[in-house]
């Protein structure tokens, strides 16, 4: 098993998610919109962390299996499940292999804000394709790969209005934010181009169905006008059209 970086920051990460954040709210809302009706569906929450998405899907009537690498976050997820049972089962596994899952088990796989944490995207998407039924779905959210690049930043002082300067888009690989108070300053992230995400999805046997780039509006937009101009998040729904490795 790879090293579980979130073990080190599990308590901090759990508190930050429970405290609520713009990114968490936008991601959860977009993900649930793309999943649609979850009632009676067998769903895998891949890289589930402490179970934020798993619990929301279970409340909507899904039968959920949560999978994560971090034993510490799974401990928190299981504690929540014990306090308020929703029928979720949690397993420790590497999303790049899913060795604990023998075959096709799910109507859908959801993966919230975690593909940036996983080094081998192709292996992860092939694993997801292996465990989801033909015609089933894969829904994920990521920080927007076109704008959240390693060398980008907000510009609020520009004469033309708020916006974002993007550099280094084509430089893929691991990077660490210089904000020590954020997740990406603590564990880093893998940057990939949009093309890499969508082509790897297609190679794994998924066809793109829909995507959301949520725009911040209303009171939040008044408080954060730059976030109104540029999306911070991308959420994607894809359908499994063939098994990974089959001819196109
Ligand atoms: C930013 S957190 C997101 C957690 C959760 N999906 C949420 O919405 O709060 C990223 C998660 O990916 C998990 N992770 C990283 N690499 C993984 C891997 N190879 N297999 C499974 N989980 C992994 C981490 O342990 C962590 O829980």
Tab-separated table of C-alpha atoms and ligand atoms in Angstrom:
chain	number	residue	atom	x	y	z
A	1	UNK	CA	0.000	0.000	0.000
A	2	UNK	CA	1.286	3.541	-0.741
A	3	UNK	CA	1.951	5.918	2.143
A	4	UNK	CA	-1.260	7.504	3.464
A	5	UNK	CA	-0.348	11.194	3.665
A	6	UNK	CA	-3.706	12.119	5.200
A	7	UNK	CA	-2.965	10.021	8.307
A	8	UNK	CA	-0.661	12.832	9.432
A	9	UNK	CA	-3.325	15.516	9.051
A	10	UNK	CA	-6.497	13.487	9.680
A	11	UNK	CA	-7.776	15.454	12.699
A	12	UNK	CA	-6.983	18.793	11.053
A	13	UNK	CA	-8.530	17.747	7.731
A	14	UNK	CA	-11.670	16.423	9.420
A	15	UNK	CA	-12.118	19.688	11.353
A	16	UNK	CA	-11.616	21.780	8.217
A	17	UNK	CA	-14.217	19.782	6.246
A	18	UNK	CA	-16.722	19.843	9.108
A	19	UNK	CA	-16.164	23.580	9.520
A	20	UNK	CA	-17.360	23.998	5.924
A	21	UNK	CA	-15.602	25.749	3.063
A	22	UNK	CA	-16.532	27.196	-0.283
A	23	UNK	CA	-14.692	24.415	-2.134
A	24	UNK	CA	-16.292	21.637	-0.076
A	25	UNK	CA	-19.780	23.098	-0.548
A	26	UNK	CA	-19.343	23.648	-4.297
A	27	UNK	CA	-17.848	20.178	-4.806
A	28	UNK	CA	-20.537	18.354	-2.853
A	29	UNK	CA	-23.357	20.269	-4.534
A	30	UNK	CA	-21.940	19.676	-8.049
A	31	UNK	CA	-21.214	16.015	-7.380
A	32	UNK	CA	-24.734	15.328	-6.083
A	33	UNK	CA	-26.270	17.148	-9.042
A	34	UNK	CA	-24.303	14.986	-11.490
A	35	UNK	CA	-25.132	11.765	-9.626
A	36	UNK	CA	-28.864	12.494	-9.586
A	37	UNK	CA	-31.163	9.898	-8.041
A	38	UNK	CA	-29.105	7.742	-5.690
A	39	UNK	CA	-31.926	5.758	-4.088
A	40	UNK	CA	-31.282	1.985	-4.035
A	41	UNK	CA	-28.083	2.403	-6.081
A	42	UNK	CA	-24.945	0.540	-5.096
A	43	UNK	CA	-22.324	3.297	-4.972
A	44	UNK	CA	-18.616	3.383	-4.210
A	45	UNK	CA	-17.276	6.580	-2.634
A	46	UNK	CA	-13.693	6.352	-3.856
A	47	UNK	CA	-11.096	8.087	-1.671
A	48	UNK	CA	-13.941	8.803	0.721
A	49	UNK	CA	-11.890	10.421	3.495
A	50	UNK	CA	-13.992	10.705	6.635
A	51	UNK	CA	-17.168	9.917	4.651
A	52	UNK	CA	-18.682	13.295	3.766
A	53	UNK	CA	-20.034	12.129	0.395
A	54	UNK	CA	-20.713	8.550	1.538
A	55	UNK	CA	-22.999	9.805	4.302
A	56	UNK	CA	-24.862	12.231	2.026
A	57	UNK	CA	-25.458	9.475	-0.555
A	58	UNK	CA	-26.584	7.016	2.141
A	59	UNK	CA	-29.059	9.609	3.448
A	60	UNK	CA	-30.451	9.717	-0.100
A	61	UNK	CA	-31.061	5.963	-0.021
A	62	UNK	CA	-27.906	4.596	-1.669
A	63	UNK	CA	-26.055	1.515	-0.448
A	64	UNK	CA	-22.561	2.878	-0.048
A	65	UNK	CA	-19.074	1.427	0.222
A	66	UNK	CA	-16.428	3.979	1.170
A	67	UNK	CA	-12.818	3.303	0.234
A	68	UNK	CA	-9.749	5.221	1.347
A	69	UNK	CA	-6.044	4.791	1.959
A	70	UNK	CA	-6.005	6.661	5.262
A	71	UNK	CA	-6.682	4.432	8.274
A	72	UNK	CA	-7.062	7.540	10.441
A	73	UNK	CA	-9.766	9.107	8.254
A	74	UNK	CA	-11.532	5.742	8.025
A	75	UNK	CA	-11.487	5.565	11.831
A	76	UNK	CA	-13.366	8.894	11.927
A	77	UNK	CA	-15.775	7.678	9.213
A	78	UNK	CA	-16.523	4.490	11.175
A	79	UNK	CA	-17.035	6.497	14.377
A	80	UNK	CA	-19.638	8.669	12.592
A	81	UNK	CA	-21.278	5.519	11.224
A	82	UNK	CA	-21.445	4.041	14.748
A	83	UNK	CA	-22.991	7.264	16.116
A	84	UNK	CA	-25.531	7.552	13.300
A	85	UNK	CA	-25.809	4.232	11.394
A	86	UNK	CA	-26.601	4.666	7.700
A	87	UNK	CA	-25.510	1.197	6.539
A	88	UNK	CA	-22.197	2.341	5.018
A	89	UNK	CA	-19.316	-0.098	4.893
A	90	UNK	CA	-15.769	1.254	4.830
A	91	UNK	CA	-12.704	-0.520	3.428
A	92	UNK	CA	-9.043	0.449	3.408
A	93	UNK	CA	-7.660	0.111	-0.095
A	94	UNK	CA	-5.547	1.853	-2.724
A	95	UNK	CA	-7.763	3.470	-5.397
A	96	UNK	CA	-5.073	2.643	-7.971
A	97	UNK	CA	-5.637	-1.105	-7.472
A	98	UNK	CA	-8.906	-1.730	-5.574
A	99	UNK	CA	-7.567	-5.141	-4.594
A	100	UNK	CA	-10.365	-5.640	-2.013
A	101	UNK	CA	-13.021	-5.514	-4.745
A	102	UNK	CA	-13.148	-8.673	-6.816
A	103	UNK	CA	-15.326	-7.614	-9.719
A	104	UNK	CA	-18.218	-5.467	-10.892
A	105	UNK	CA	-20.127	-4.347	-7.797
A	106	UNK	CA	-21.372	-0.819	-8.342
A	107	UNK	CA	-23.921	1.195	-10.301
A	108	UNK	CA	-21.655	4.163	-9.881
A	109	UNK	CA	-18.365	5.388	-8.448
A	110	UNK	CA	-18.084	8.886	-6.954
A	111	UNK	CA	-14.741	10.533	-6.233
A	112	UNK	CA	-14.768	13.926	-4.541
A	113	UNK	CA	-11.703	16.205	-4.613
A	114	UNK	CA	-9.263	13.303	-4.560
A	115	UNK	CA	-7.920	12.540	-8.050
A	116	UNK	CA	-5.342	15.308	-7.458
A	117	UNK	CA	-4.035	13.224	-4.537
A	118	UNK	CA	-3.511	10.073	-6.584
A	119	UNK	CA	-0.213	9.656	-8.473
A	120	UNK	CA	-1.320	7.140	-11.118
A	121	UNK	CA	-4.504	8.543	-12.669
A	122	UNK	CA	-4.699	5.849	-15.381
A	123	UNK	CA	-4.497	3.011	-12.839
A	124	UNK	CA	-7.154	4.672	-10.685
A	125	UNK	CA	-9.602	5.155	-13.577
A	126	UNK	CA	-8.994	1.607	-14.856
A	127	UNK	CA	-9.790	0.306	-11.357
A	128	UNK	CA	-12.980	2.370	-11.253
A	129	UNK	CA	-13.984	1.020	-14.687
A	130	UNK	CA	-13.368	-2.536	-13.503
A	131	UNK	CA	-15.759	-2.269	-10.531
A	132	UNK	CA	-18.625	-0.318	-12.148
A	133	UNK	CA	-21.238	-2.126	-14.245
A	134	UNK	CA	-21.462	-1.499	-18.015
A	135	UNK	CA	-23.636	1.604	-18.452
A	136	UNK	CA	-22.858	2.689	-14.907
A	137	UNK	CA	-21.280	6.030	-14.101
A	138	UNK	CA	-18.149	7.636	-12.715
A	139	UNK	CA	-18.618	11.111	-11.226
A	140	UNK	CA	-15.713	13.140	-9.892
A	141	UNK	CA	-14.794	16.635	-8.814
A	142	UNK	CA	-11.330	18.175	-8.906
A	143	UNK	CA	-9.873	21.625	-8.422
A	144	UNK	CA	-10.175	23.156	-11.884
A	145	UNK	CA	-7.065	21.963	-13.777
A	146	UNK	CA	-7.054	24.977	-16.115
A	147	UNK	CA	-6.942	27.576	-13.364
A	148	UNK	CA	-5.602	25.899	-10.214
A	149	UNK	CA	-2.139	25.317	-11.664
A	150	UNK	CA	1.013	25.265	-9.503
A	151	UNK	CA	2.040	28.804	-10.493
A	152	UNK	CA	-1.285	30.616	-10.536
A	153	UNK	CA	-2.776	33.261	-8.292
A	154	UNK	CA	-5.685	35.667	-7.843
A	155	UNK	CA	-5.383	39.278	-9.020
A	156	UNK	CA	-7.836	41.629	-7.325
A	157	UNK	CA	-5.913	44.826	-7.947
A	158	UNK	CA	-5.925	44.804	-11.751
A	159	UNK	CA	-7.412	47.832	-13.547
A	160	UNK	CA	-9.478	45.467	-15.712
A	161	UNK	CA	-11.074	43.889	-12.635
A	162	UNK	CA	-10.534	40.727	-10.635
A	163	UNK	CA	-9.158	37.594	-12.239
A	164	UNK	CA	-6.509	34.943	-12.125
A	165	UNK	CA	-3.043	34.718	-13.594
A	166	UNK	CA	-2.287	31.202	-14.807
A	167	UNK	CA	1.221	29.959	-15.459
A	168	UNK	CA	2.826	26.544	-15.804
A	169	UNK	CA	-0.321	24.880	-17.160
A	170	UNK	CA	1.618	22.337	-19.218
A	171	UNK	CA	3.962	21.333	-16.394
A	172	UNK	CA	2.352	18.187	-14.991
A	173	UNK	CA	3.433	16.551	-11.769
A	174	UNK	CA	3.448	16.907	-8.025
A	175	UNK	CA	3.516	20.389	-6.508
A	176	UNK	CA	2.962	21.957	-3.126
A	177	UNK	CA	1.112	25.203	-2.485
A	178	UNK	CA	2.997	27.875	-0.520
A	179	UNK	CA	-0.047	28.288	1.763
A	180	UNK	CA	0.889	26.223	4.835
A	181	UNK	CA	-2.673	26.529	6.181
A	182	UNK	CA	-4.352	24.706	3.284
A	183	UNK	CA	-4.616	21.050	2.259
A	184	UNK	CA	-2.369	21.561	-0.766
A	185	UNK	CA	0.302	23.226	1.363
A	186	UNK	CA	0.293	20.186	3.659
A	187	UNK	CA	0.065	17.222	1.282
A	188	UNK	CA	0.602	18.791	-2.146
A	189	UNK	CA	-1.283	17.742	-5.294
A	190	UNK	CA	-0.736	16.296	-8.753
A	191	UNK	CA	-1.350	18.826	-11.510
A	192	UNK	CA	-2.549	17.501	-14.897
A	193	UNK	CA	-3.928	19.251	-17.932
A	194	UNK	CA	-7.618	19.022	-18.778
A	195	UNK	CA	-6.611	16.948	-21.815
A	196	UNK	CA	-4.837	14.418	-19.616
A	197	UNK	CA	-7.915	14.053	-17.396
A	198	UNK	CA	-10.394	13.628	-20.248
A	199	UNK	CA	-8.175	11.402	-22.437
A	200	UNK	CA	-7.301	9.137	-19.504
A	201	UNK	CA	-11.008	8.873	-18.717
A	202	UNK	CA	-11.684	7.805	-22.327
A	203	UNK	CA	-8.784	5.323	-22.294
A	204	UNK	CA	-10.273	3.675	-19.201
A	205	UNK	CA	-13.551	3.069	-21.033
A	206	UNK	CA	-15.669	6.047	-19.930
A	207	UNK	CA	-17.583	8.450	-22.197
A	208	UNK	CA	-18.062	12.037	-21.047
A	209	UNK	CA	-21.740	12.860	-20.377
A	210	UNK	CA	-21.809	16.176	-18.588
A	211	UNK	CA	-19.651	18.605	-16.692
A	212	UNK	CA	-20.144	21.463	-14.266
A	213	UNK	CA	-17.903	24.470	-13.675
A	214	UNK	CA	-19.797	26.099	-10.812
A	215	UNK	CA	-19.920	29.885	-10.833
A	216	UNK	CA	-20.093	31.705	-7.537
A	217	UNK	CA	-23.024	34.095	-7.485
A	218	UNK	CA	-25.084	36.270	-5.106
A	219	UNK	CA	-23.694	37.378	-1.760
A	220	UNK	CA	-20.650	35.120	-2.101
A	221	UNK	CA	-19.778	36.713	-5.445
A	222	UNK	CA	-19.921	40.155	-3.846
A	223	UNK	CA	-17.520	38.963	-1.170
A	224	UNK	CA	-15.242	37.117	-3.639
A	225	UNK	CA	-15.627	38.806	-7.055
A	226	UNK	CA	-12.565	37.001	-8.446
A	227	UNK	CA	-14.240	33.633	-7.793
A	228	UNK	CA	-17.245	34.913	-9.776
A	229	UNK	CA	-14.980	35.420	-12.794
A	230	UNK	CA	-13.025	32.141	-12.767
A	231	UNK	CA	-14.200	28.666	-11.705
A	232	UNK	CA	-12.261	26.976	-8.928
A	233	UNK	CA	-13.777	23.566	-9.510
A	234	UNK	CA	-14.592	21.085	-12.261
A	235	UNK	CA	-17.077	18.234	-11.806
A	236	UNK	CA	-17.549	15.525	-14.439
A	237	UNK	CA	-20.008	12.718	-15.112
A	238	UNK	CA	-18.940	9.893	-17.431
A	239	UNK	CA	-20.574	6.609	-18.443
A	240	UNK	CA	-18.772	3.274	-18.640
A	241	UNK	CA	-19.122	2.279	-22.254
A	242	UNK	CA	-16.521	-0.489	-22.454
A	243	UNK	CA	-14.066	-2.290	-20.205
A	244	UNK	CA	-10.617	-0.732	-19.863
A	245	UNK	CA	-8.324	-2.318	-22.448
A	246	UNK	CA	-11.103	-3.200	-24.949
A	247	UNK	CA	-10.608	-1.878	-28.470
A	248	UNK	CA	-12.289	1.516	-29.058
B	1	LIG	C1	-8.930	15.939	-0.260
B	1	LIG	S1	-9.312	14.365	0.444
B	1	LIG	C2	-10.991	14.123	-0.085
B	1	LIG	C3	-11.736	13.202	0.838
B	1	LIG	C4	-13.215	13.054	0.576
B	1	LIG	N1	-13.492	12.530	-0.747
B	1	LIG	C5	-13.947	14.367	0.802
B	1	LIG	O1	-14.734	14.752	-0.076
B	1	LIG	O2	-13.772	14.978	1.856
B	1	LIG	C6	-8.410	13.213	-0.542
B	1	LIG	C7	-8.562	11.776	-0.076
B	1	LIG	O3	-7.912	10.901	-0.988
B	1	LIG	C8	-7.401	9.817	-0.237
B	1	LIG	N2	-6.402	9.115	-1.037
B	1	LIG	C9	-5.228	9.585	-1.499
B	1	LIG	N3	-4.596	8.649	-2.226
B	1	LIG	C10	-5.394	7.567	-2.230
B	1	LIG	C11	-5.299	6.275	-2.820
B	1	LIG	N4	-4.238	5.915	-3.565
B	1	LIG	N5	-6.302	5.393	-2.619
B	1	LIG	C12	-7.372	5.740	-1.861
B	1	LIG	N6	-7.529	6.939	-1.282
B	1	LIG	C13	-6.547	7.849	-1.459
B	1	LIG	C14	-6.846	10.494	0.999
B	1	LIG	O4	-6.577	9.591	2.044
B	1	LIG	C15	-7.964	11.486	1.297
B	1	LIG	O5	-8.939	10.925	2.116
